[in-house]
CSV table of C-alpha atoms in Angstrom, one decimal:
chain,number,residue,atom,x,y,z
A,1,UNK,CA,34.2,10.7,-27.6
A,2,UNK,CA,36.4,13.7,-27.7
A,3,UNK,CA,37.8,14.6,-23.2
A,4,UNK,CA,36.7,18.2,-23.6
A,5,UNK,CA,33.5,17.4,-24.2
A,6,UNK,CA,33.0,14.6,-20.7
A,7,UNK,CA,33.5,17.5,-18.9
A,8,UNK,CA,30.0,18.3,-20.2
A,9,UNK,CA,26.7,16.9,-19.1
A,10,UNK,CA,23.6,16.5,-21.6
A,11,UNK,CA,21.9,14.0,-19.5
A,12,UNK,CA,20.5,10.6,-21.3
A,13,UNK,CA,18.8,10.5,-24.4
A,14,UNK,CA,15.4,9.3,-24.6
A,15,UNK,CA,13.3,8.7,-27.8
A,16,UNK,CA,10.0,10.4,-28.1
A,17,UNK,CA,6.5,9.1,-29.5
A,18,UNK,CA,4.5,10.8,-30.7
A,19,UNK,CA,0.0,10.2,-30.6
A,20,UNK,CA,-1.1,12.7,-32.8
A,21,UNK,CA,-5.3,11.9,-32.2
A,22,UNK,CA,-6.8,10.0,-29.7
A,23,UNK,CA,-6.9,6.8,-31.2
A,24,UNK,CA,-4.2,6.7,-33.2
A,25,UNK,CA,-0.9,4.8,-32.6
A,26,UNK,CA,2.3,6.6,-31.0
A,27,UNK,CA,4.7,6.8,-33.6
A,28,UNK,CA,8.2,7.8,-33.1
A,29,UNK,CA,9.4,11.3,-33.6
A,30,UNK,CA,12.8,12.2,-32.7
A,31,UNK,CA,14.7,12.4,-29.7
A,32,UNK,CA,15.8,14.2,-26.9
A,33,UNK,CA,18.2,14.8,-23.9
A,34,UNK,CA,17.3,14.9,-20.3
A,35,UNK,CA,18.4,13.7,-17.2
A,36,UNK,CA,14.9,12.0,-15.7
A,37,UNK,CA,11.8,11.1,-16.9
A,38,UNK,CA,9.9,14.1,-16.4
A,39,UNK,CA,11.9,16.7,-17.8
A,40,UNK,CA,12.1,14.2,-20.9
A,41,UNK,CA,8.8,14.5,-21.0
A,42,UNK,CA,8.5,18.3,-20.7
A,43,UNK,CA,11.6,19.0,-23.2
A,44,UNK,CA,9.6,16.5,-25.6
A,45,UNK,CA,6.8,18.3,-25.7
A,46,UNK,CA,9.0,21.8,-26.5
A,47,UNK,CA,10.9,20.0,-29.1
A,48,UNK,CA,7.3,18.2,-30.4
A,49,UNK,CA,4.8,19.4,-29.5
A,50,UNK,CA,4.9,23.4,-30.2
A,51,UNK,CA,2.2,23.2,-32.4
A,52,UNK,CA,-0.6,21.4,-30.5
A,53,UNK,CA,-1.6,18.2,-32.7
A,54,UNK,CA,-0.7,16.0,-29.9
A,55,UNK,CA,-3.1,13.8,-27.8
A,56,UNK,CA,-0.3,11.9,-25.9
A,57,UNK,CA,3.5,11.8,-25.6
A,58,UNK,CA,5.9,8.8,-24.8
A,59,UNK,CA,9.4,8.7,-23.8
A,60,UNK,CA,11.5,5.9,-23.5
A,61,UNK,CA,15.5,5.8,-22.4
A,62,UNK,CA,16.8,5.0,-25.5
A,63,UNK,CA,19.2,2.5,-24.2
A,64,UNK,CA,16.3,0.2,-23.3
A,65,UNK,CA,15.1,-0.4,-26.9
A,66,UNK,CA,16.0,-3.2,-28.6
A,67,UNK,CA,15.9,-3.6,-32.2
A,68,UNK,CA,16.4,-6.4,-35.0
A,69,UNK,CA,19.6,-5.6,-36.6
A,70,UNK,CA,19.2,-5.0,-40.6
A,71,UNK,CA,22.1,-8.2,-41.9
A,72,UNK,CA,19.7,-10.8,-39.9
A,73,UNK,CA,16.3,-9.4,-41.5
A,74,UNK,CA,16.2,-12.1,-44.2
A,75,UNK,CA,16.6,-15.0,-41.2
A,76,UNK,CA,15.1,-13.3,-38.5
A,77,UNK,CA,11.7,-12.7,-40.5
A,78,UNK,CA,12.2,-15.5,-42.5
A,79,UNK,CA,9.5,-17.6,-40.6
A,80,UNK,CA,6.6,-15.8,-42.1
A,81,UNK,CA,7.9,-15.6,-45.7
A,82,UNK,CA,5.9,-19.3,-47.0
A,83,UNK,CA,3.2,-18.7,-44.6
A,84,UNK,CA,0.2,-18.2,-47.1
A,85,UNK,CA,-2.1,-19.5,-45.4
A,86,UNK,CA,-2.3,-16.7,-42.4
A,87,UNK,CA,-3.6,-14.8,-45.4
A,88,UNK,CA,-7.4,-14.8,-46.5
A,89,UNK,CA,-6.5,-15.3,-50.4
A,90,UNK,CA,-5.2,-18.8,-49.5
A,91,UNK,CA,-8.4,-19.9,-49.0
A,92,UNK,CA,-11.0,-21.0,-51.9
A,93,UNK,CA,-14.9,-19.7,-51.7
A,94,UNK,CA,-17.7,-20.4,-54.5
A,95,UNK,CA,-18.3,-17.2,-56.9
A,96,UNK,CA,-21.4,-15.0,-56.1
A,97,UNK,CA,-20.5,-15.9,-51.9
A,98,UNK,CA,-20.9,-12.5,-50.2
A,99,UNK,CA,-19.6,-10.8,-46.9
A,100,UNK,CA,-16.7,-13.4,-47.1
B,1,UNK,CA,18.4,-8.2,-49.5
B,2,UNK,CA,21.5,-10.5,-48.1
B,3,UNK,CA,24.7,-9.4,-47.9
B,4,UNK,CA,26.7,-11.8,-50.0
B,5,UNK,CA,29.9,-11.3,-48.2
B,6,UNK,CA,31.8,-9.8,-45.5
B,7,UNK,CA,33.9,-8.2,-48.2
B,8,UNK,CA,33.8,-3.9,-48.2
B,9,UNK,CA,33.4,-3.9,-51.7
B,10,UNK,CA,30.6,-6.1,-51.7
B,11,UNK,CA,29.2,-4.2,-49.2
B,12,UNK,CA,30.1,-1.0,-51.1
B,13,UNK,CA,28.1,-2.4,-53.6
B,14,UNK,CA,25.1,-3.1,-52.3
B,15,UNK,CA,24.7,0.1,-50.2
B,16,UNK,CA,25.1,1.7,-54.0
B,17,UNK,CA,22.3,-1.0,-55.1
B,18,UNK,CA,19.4,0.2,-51.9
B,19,UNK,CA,20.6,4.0,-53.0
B,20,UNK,CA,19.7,3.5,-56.6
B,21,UNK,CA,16.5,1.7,-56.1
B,22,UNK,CA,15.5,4.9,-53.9
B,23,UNK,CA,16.1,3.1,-50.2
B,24,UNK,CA,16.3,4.9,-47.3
B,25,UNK,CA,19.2,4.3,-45.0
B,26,UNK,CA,18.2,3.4,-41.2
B,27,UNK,CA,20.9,4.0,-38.7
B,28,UNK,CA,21.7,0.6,-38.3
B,29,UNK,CA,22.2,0.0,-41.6
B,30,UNK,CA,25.9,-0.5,-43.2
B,31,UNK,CA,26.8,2.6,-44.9
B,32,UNK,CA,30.7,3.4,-46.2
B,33,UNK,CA,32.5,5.4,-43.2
B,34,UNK,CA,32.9,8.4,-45.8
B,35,UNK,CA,29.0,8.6,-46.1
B,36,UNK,CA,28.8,8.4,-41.9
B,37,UNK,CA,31.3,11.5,-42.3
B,38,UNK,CA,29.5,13.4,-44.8
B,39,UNK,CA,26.1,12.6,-43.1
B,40,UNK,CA,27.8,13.8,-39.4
B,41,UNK,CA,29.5,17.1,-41.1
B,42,UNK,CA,26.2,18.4,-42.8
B,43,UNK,CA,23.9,17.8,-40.6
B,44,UNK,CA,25.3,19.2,-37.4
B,45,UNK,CA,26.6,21.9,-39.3
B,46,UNK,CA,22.9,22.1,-39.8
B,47,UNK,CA,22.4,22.0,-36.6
B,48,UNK,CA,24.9,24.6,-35.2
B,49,UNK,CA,23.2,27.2,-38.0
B,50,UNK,CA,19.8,26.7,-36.7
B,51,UNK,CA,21.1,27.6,-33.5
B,52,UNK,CA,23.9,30.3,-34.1
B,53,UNK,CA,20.8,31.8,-36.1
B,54,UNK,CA,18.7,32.7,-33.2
B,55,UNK,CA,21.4,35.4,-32.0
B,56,UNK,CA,21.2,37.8,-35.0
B,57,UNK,CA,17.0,37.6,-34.3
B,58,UNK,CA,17.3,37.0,-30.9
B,59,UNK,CA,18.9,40.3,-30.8
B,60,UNK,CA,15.3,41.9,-31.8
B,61,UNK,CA,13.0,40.3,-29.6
B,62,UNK,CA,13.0,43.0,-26.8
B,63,UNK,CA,12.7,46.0,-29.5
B,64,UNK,CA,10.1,44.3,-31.8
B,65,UNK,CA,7.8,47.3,-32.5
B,66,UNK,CA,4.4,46.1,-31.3
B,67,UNK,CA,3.4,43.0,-29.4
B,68,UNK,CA,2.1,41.1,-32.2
B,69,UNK,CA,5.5,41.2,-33.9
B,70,UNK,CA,7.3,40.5,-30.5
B,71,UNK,CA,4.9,37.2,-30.2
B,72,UNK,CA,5.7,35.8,-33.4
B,73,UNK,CA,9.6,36.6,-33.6
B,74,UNK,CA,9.8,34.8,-30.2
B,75,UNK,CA,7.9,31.9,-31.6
B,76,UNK,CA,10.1,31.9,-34.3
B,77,UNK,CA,13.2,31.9,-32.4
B,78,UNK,CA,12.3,29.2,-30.3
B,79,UNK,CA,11.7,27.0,-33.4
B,80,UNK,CA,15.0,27.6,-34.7
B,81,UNK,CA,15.9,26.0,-31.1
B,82,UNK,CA,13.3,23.2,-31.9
B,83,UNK,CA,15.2,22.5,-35.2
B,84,UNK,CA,18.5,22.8,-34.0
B,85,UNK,CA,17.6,19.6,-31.3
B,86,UNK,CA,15.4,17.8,-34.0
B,87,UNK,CA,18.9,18.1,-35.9
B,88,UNK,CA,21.3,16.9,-33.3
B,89,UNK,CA,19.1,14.2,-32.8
B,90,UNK,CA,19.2,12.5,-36.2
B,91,UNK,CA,22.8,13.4,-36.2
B,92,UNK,CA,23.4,11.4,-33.4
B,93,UNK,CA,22.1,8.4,-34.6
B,94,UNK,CA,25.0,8.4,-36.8
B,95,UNK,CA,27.1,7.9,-33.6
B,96,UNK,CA,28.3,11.0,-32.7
B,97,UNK,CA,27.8,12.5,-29.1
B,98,UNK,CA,25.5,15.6,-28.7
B,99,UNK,CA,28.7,16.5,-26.3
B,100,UNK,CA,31.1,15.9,-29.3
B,101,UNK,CA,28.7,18.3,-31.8
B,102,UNK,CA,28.4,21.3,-28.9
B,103,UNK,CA,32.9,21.2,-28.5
B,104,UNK,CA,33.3,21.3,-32.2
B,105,UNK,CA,31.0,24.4,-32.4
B,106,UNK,CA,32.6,25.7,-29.5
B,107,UNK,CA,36.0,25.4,-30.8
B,108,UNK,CA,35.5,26.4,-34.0
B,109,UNK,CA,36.2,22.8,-35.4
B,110,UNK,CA,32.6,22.6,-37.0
B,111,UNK,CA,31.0,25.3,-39.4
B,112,UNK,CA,27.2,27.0,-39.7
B,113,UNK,CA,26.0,28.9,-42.5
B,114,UNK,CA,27.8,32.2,-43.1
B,115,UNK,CA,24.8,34.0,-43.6
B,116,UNK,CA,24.5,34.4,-39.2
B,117,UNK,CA,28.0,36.3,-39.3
B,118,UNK,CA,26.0,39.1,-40.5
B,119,UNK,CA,25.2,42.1,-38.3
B,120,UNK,CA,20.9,42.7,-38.1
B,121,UNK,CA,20.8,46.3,-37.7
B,122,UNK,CA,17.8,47.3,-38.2
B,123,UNK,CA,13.8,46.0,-37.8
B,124,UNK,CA,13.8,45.4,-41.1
B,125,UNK,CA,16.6,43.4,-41.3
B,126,UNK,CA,14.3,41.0,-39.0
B,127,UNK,CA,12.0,41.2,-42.2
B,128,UNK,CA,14.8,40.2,-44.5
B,129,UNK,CA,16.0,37.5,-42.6
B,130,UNK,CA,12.8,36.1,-42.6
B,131,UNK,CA,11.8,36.3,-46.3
B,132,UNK,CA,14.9,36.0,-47.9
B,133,UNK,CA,17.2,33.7,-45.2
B,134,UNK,CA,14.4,31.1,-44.2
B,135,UNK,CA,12.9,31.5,-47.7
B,136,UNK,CA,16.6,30.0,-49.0
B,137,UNK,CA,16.7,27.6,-46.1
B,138,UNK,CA,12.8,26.2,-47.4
B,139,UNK,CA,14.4,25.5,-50.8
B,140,UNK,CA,17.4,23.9,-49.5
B,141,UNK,CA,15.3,21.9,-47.2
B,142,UNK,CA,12.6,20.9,-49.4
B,143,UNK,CA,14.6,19.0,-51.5
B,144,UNK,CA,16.6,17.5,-48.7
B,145,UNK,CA,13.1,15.7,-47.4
B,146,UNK,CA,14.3,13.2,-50.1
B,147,UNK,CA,17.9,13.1,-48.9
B,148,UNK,CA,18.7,9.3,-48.7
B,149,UNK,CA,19.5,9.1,-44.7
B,150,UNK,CA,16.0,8.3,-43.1
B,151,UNK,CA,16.6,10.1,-40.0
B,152,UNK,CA,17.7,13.5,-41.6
B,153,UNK,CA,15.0,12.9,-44.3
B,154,UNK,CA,12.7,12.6,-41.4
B,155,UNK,CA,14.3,15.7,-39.4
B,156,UNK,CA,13.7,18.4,-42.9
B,157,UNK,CA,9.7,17.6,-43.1
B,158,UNK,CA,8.9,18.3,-39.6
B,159,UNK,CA,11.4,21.7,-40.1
B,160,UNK,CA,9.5,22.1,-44.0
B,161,UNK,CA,6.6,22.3,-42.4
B,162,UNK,CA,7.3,24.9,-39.7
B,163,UNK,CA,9.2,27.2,-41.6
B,164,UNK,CA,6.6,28.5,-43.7
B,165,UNK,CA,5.4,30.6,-41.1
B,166,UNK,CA,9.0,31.9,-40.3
B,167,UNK,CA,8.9,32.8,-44.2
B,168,UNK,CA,5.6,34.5,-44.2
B,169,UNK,CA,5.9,36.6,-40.8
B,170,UNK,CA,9.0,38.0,-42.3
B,171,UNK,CA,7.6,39.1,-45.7
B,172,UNK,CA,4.8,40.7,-43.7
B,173,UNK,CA,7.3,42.6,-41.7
B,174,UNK,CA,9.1,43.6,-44.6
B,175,UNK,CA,6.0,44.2,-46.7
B,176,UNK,CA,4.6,46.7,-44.1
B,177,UNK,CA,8.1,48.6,-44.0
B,178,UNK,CA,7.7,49.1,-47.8
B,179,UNK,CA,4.2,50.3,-47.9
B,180,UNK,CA,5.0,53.1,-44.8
B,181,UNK,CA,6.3,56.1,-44.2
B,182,UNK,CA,9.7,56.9,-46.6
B,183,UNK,CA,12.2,56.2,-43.7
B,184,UNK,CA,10.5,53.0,-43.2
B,185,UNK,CA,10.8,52.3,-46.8
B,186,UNK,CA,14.0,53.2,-47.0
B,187,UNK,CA,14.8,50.8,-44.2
B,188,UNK,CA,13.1,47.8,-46.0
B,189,UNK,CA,15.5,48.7,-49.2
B,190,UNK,CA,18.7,48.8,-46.9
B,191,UNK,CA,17.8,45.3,-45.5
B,192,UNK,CA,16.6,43.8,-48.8
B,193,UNK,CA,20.4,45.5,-50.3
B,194,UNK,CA,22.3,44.3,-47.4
B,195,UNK,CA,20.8,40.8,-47.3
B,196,UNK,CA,20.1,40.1,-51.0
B,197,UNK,CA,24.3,38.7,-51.6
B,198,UNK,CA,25.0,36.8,-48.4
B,199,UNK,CA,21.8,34.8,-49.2
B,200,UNK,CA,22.6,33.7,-52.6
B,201,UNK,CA,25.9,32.3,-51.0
B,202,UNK,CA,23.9,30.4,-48.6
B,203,UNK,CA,23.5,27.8,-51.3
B,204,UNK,CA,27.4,27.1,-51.8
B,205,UNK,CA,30.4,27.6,-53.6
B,206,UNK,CA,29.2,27.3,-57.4
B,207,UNK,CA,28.8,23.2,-59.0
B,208,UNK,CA,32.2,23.3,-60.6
B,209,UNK,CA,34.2,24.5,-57.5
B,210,UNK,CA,32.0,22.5,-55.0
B,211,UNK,CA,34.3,19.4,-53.8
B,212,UNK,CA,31.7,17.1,-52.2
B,213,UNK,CA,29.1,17.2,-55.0
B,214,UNK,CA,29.3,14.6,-56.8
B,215,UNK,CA,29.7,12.2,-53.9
B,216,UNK,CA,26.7,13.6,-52.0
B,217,UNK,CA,24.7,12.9,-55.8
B,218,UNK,CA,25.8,9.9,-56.2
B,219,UNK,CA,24.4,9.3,-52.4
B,220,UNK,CA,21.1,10.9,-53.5
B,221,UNK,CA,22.2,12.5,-49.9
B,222,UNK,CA,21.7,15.8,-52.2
B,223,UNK,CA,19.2,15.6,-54.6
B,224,UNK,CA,20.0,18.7,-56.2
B,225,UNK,CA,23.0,21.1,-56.4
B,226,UNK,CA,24.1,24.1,-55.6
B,227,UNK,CA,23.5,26.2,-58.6
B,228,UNK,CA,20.3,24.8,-59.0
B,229,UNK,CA,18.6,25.3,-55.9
B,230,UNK,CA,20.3,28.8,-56.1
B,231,UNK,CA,18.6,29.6,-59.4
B,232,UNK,CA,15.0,27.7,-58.4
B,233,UNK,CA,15.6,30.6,-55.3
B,234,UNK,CA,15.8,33.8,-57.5
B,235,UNK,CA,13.1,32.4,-59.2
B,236,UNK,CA,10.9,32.2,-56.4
B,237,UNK,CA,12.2,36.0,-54.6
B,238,UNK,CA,12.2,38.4,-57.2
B,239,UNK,CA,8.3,38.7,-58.2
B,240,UNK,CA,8.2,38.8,-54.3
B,241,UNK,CA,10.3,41.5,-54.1
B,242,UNK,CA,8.2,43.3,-57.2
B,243,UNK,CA,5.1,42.9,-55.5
B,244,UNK,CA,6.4,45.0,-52.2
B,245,UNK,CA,8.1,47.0,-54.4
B,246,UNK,CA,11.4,46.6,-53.8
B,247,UNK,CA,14.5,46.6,-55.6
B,248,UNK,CA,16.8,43.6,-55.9
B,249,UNK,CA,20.4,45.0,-55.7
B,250,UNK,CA,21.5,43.6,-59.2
B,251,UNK,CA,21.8,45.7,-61.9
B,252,UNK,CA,22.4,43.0,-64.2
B,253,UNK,CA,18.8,41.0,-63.1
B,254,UNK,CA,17.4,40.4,-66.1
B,255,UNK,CA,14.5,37.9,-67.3
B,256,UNK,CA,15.5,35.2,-69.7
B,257,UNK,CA,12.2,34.7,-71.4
B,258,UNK,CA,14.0,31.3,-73.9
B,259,UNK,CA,14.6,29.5,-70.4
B,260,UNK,CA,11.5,31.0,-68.0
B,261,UNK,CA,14.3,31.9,-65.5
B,262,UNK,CA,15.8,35.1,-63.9
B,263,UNK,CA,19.5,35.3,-64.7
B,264,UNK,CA,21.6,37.5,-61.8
B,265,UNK,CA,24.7,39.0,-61.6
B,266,UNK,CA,28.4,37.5,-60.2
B,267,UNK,CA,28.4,36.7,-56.9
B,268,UNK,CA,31.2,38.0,-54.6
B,269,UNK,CA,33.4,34.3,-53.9
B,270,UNK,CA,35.8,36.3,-52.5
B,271,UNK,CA,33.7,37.9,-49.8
B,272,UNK,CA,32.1,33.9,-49.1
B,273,UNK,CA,35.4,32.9,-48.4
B,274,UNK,CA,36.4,35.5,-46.4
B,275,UNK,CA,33.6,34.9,-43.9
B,276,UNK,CA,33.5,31.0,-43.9
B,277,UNK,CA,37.4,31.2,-42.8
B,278,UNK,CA,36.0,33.2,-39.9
B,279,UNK,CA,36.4,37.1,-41.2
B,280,UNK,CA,33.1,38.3,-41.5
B,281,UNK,CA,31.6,41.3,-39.6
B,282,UNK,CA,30.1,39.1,-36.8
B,283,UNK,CA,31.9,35.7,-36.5
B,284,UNK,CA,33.9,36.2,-33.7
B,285,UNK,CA,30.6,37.7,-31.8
B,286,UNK,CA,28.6,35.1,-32.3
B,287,UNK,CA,30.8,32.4,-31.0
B,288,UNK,CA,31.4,34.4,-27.7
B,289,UNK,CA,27.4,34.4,-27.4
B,290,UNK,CA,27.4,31.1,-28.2
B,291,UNK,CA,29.9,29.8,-25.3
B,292,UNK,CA,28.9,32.1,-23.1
B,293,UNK,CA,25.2,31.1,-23.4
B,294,UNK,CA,26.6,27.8,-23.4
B,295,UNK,CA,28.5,28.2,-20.1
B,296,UNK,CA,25.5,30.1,-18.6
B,297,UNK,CA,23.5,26.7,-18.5
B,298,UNK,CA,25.8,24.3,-17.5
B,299,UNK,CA,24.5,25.4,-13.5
B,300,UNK,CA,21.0,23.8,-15.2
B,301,UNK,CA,22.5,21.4,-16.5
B,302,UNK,CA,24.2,20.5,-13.4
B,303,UNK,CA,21.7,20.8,-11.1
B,304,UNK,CA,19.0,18.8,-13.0
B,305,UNK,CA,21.6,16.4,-12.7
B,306,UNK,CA,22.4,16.2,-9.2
B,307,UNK,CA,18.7,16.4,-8.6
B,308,UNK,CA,18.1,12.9,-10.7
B,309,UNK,CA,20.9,11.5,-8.8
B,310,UNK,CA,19.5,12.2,-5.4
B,311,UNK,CA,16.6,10.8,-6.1
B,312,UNK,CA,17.5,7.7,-7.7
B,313,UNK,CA,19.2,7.0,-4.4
B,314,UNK,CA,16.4,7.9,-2.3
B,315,UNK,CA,14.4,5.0,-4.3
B,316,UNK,CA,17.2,3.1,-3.6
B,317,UNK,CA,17.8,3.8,0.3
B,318,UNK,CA,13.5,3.1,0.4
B,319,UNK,CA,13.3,-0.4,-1.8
């Protein structure tokens, strides 16, 4: 980070989520700065929301999020790879059996 | 995929592996520091023109001729705002402060598109800016919704889809102009003749004198280059032009009936140049607007800040 610009303030960033219907999920949309939780809300919905489309909005401090890094994908989500069996083709039902 | 080793070339590799099988990169992927770079230097110069651009329209807002055009200018200006923060945003996921963008800008260390260091003189330039500026900006954009860097990818279809309307309000302005009385007409043509050059430049120094090309192919971060989108432009704006009946100002426009395209005349490098190294008409201006609007908020800033503070400590002082 360049000195000229600390002498700045943007406030914290928070990462916006956006519910489209009521209903669906909150899916992430972008970001935004602010320095509390309100006006994060209000500048995500005038970043997000100009357009209506929106049932709901979340914001969330973006330092709080936690995420699984991409170089331990293969172990870290290895556990379900030779789990057939939480899937329903694993398991064998009769021909002509309906509703199953 | 693993990575095999903790060797660059390796790694070099497989980034070139996910890019050719049509992967998107995440932000915490590994990516080569030259496509971080690359990634940081386009799109906050993105950024910095979606916001430098409101000042030649923002100019307008208070002498819009009737309250329906004032409405949508102002809607369209604050958009520009709204892309210029959807922008930073994915930018900064590449690691670089929103602080850091805003003092390059500032300082003149970090470029937007040219075609803002143009004066808008008249209403109808308003118009122009919107049919034949945003209209460029749509097919630049359009194809950089496929742009291999999630985030930005992500940033272009949200803009893509709200810049139709910027596109549209400005043909009608334009449209209405050509259709009126003859000094309104004649004010349309002005605009159209002004505008018509800058734009074409918009798209970049021709392929075989554009430096970072081949890189930013080979990155699928641009899918397609400069010429191409340029020509896929003229393509699209001429019949437009026809069907308000205006005149492009190219006397050597000419249909190429073998290739279904519309070949145009030489484009002024010179004059490009000039105004990217910071000697066009309005480059100076719009970086004293800039800071100075800048400098205006920092109070805001400031005080929304103090105001968090004092309240954090009033939760504390309580609990």
């Amino acid at each position: 980070m360049s000195t000229a610009a600390s002498a700045d303030t943007q406030g914290s960033l928070w990462e916006v989520f956006v519910q489209e219907e009521g209903g669906a999920a909150h899916v992430h949309a972008g970001s935004v700065h602010a320095p509390d939780r309100e006006m994060a809300l209000q500048n995500a919905r005038d970043v997000y929301a100009r357009r209506g489309r929106v049932a709901s909005l979340w914001v969330v401090e973006s330092t709080s999020i936690a995420a699984t890094a991409p170089a331990d994908r293969a172990a870290f989500f290895e556990p379900a790879f030779d789990k057939i069996y939480r899937h329903p083709q694993f398991y064998k039902v009769p021909r002509g059996i309906r509703g199953l | 995929m693993e990575i095999p080793a903790e060797d660059t070339a390796d790694l070099e590799r497989h980034f070139q592996s996910r890019l050719d099988a049509d992967e998107t990169i995440e932000p915490r992927d590994w990516m080569p520091e030259r496509y971080r770079k690359q990634l940081v230097r386009m799109m906050s110069q993105h950024a910095h023109s979606e916001v430098v651009g409101m000042l030649p329209e923002g100019n307008w807002i208070t002498r819009a001729p009737s309250l329906r055009r004032k409405r949508g200018l102002l809607a369209k200006v604050q958009d520009e705002a709204g892309h210029g923060l959807y922008l930073y945003g994915a930018a900064e996921t590449l690691g670089t402060s929103r602080e850091e963008m805003i003092t390059q800008l500032l300082t003149g260390a970090a470029k937007y598109s040219s075609i803002f260091n143009y004066p808008t003189l008249s209403w109808a330039d308003v118009g122009a800016i919107g049919w034949l500026v945003d209209g460029a900006a749509i097919v630049n954009q359009t194809t950089l919704a496929k742009t291999s860097y999630g985030p930005y990818a992500r940033a272009m279809l949200r803009i893509c889809a709200e810049e139709n309307f910027h596109k549209r309000q400005g043909f009608e302005i334009l449209a209405a102009l050509a259709t009126g009385a003859p000094g309104q007409r004649a004010m349309a043509q002005d605009a159209v003749d002004r505008w018509w050059w800058p734009t074409l430049m918009m798209f970049g120094p021709p392929d075989e004198a554009s430096p970072n090309s081949a890189e930013l192919t080979r990155w699928k971060v641009k899918p397609k280059s400069n010429d191409e989108l340029r020509q896929r432009f003229v393509d699209l704006a001429v019949p437009q032009a026809k069907a308000m009946g205006l005149a492009i100002p190219d006397p050597e426009l000419a249909w190429d009936e073998e290739n279904s395209h519309w070949r145009f005349g030489k484009i002024d490098w010179e004059e490009f140049w000039r105004v990217v190294r910071g000697n066009g008409p309005m480059n100076r201006e719009r970086l004293r607007a800039r800071a100075e609007a800048h400098e205006g908020g920092r109070w805001v800033r400031e005080a929304a800040e103090a105001y968090d503070a004092k309240r954090r400590a009033r939760r504390q002082a309580v609990a």
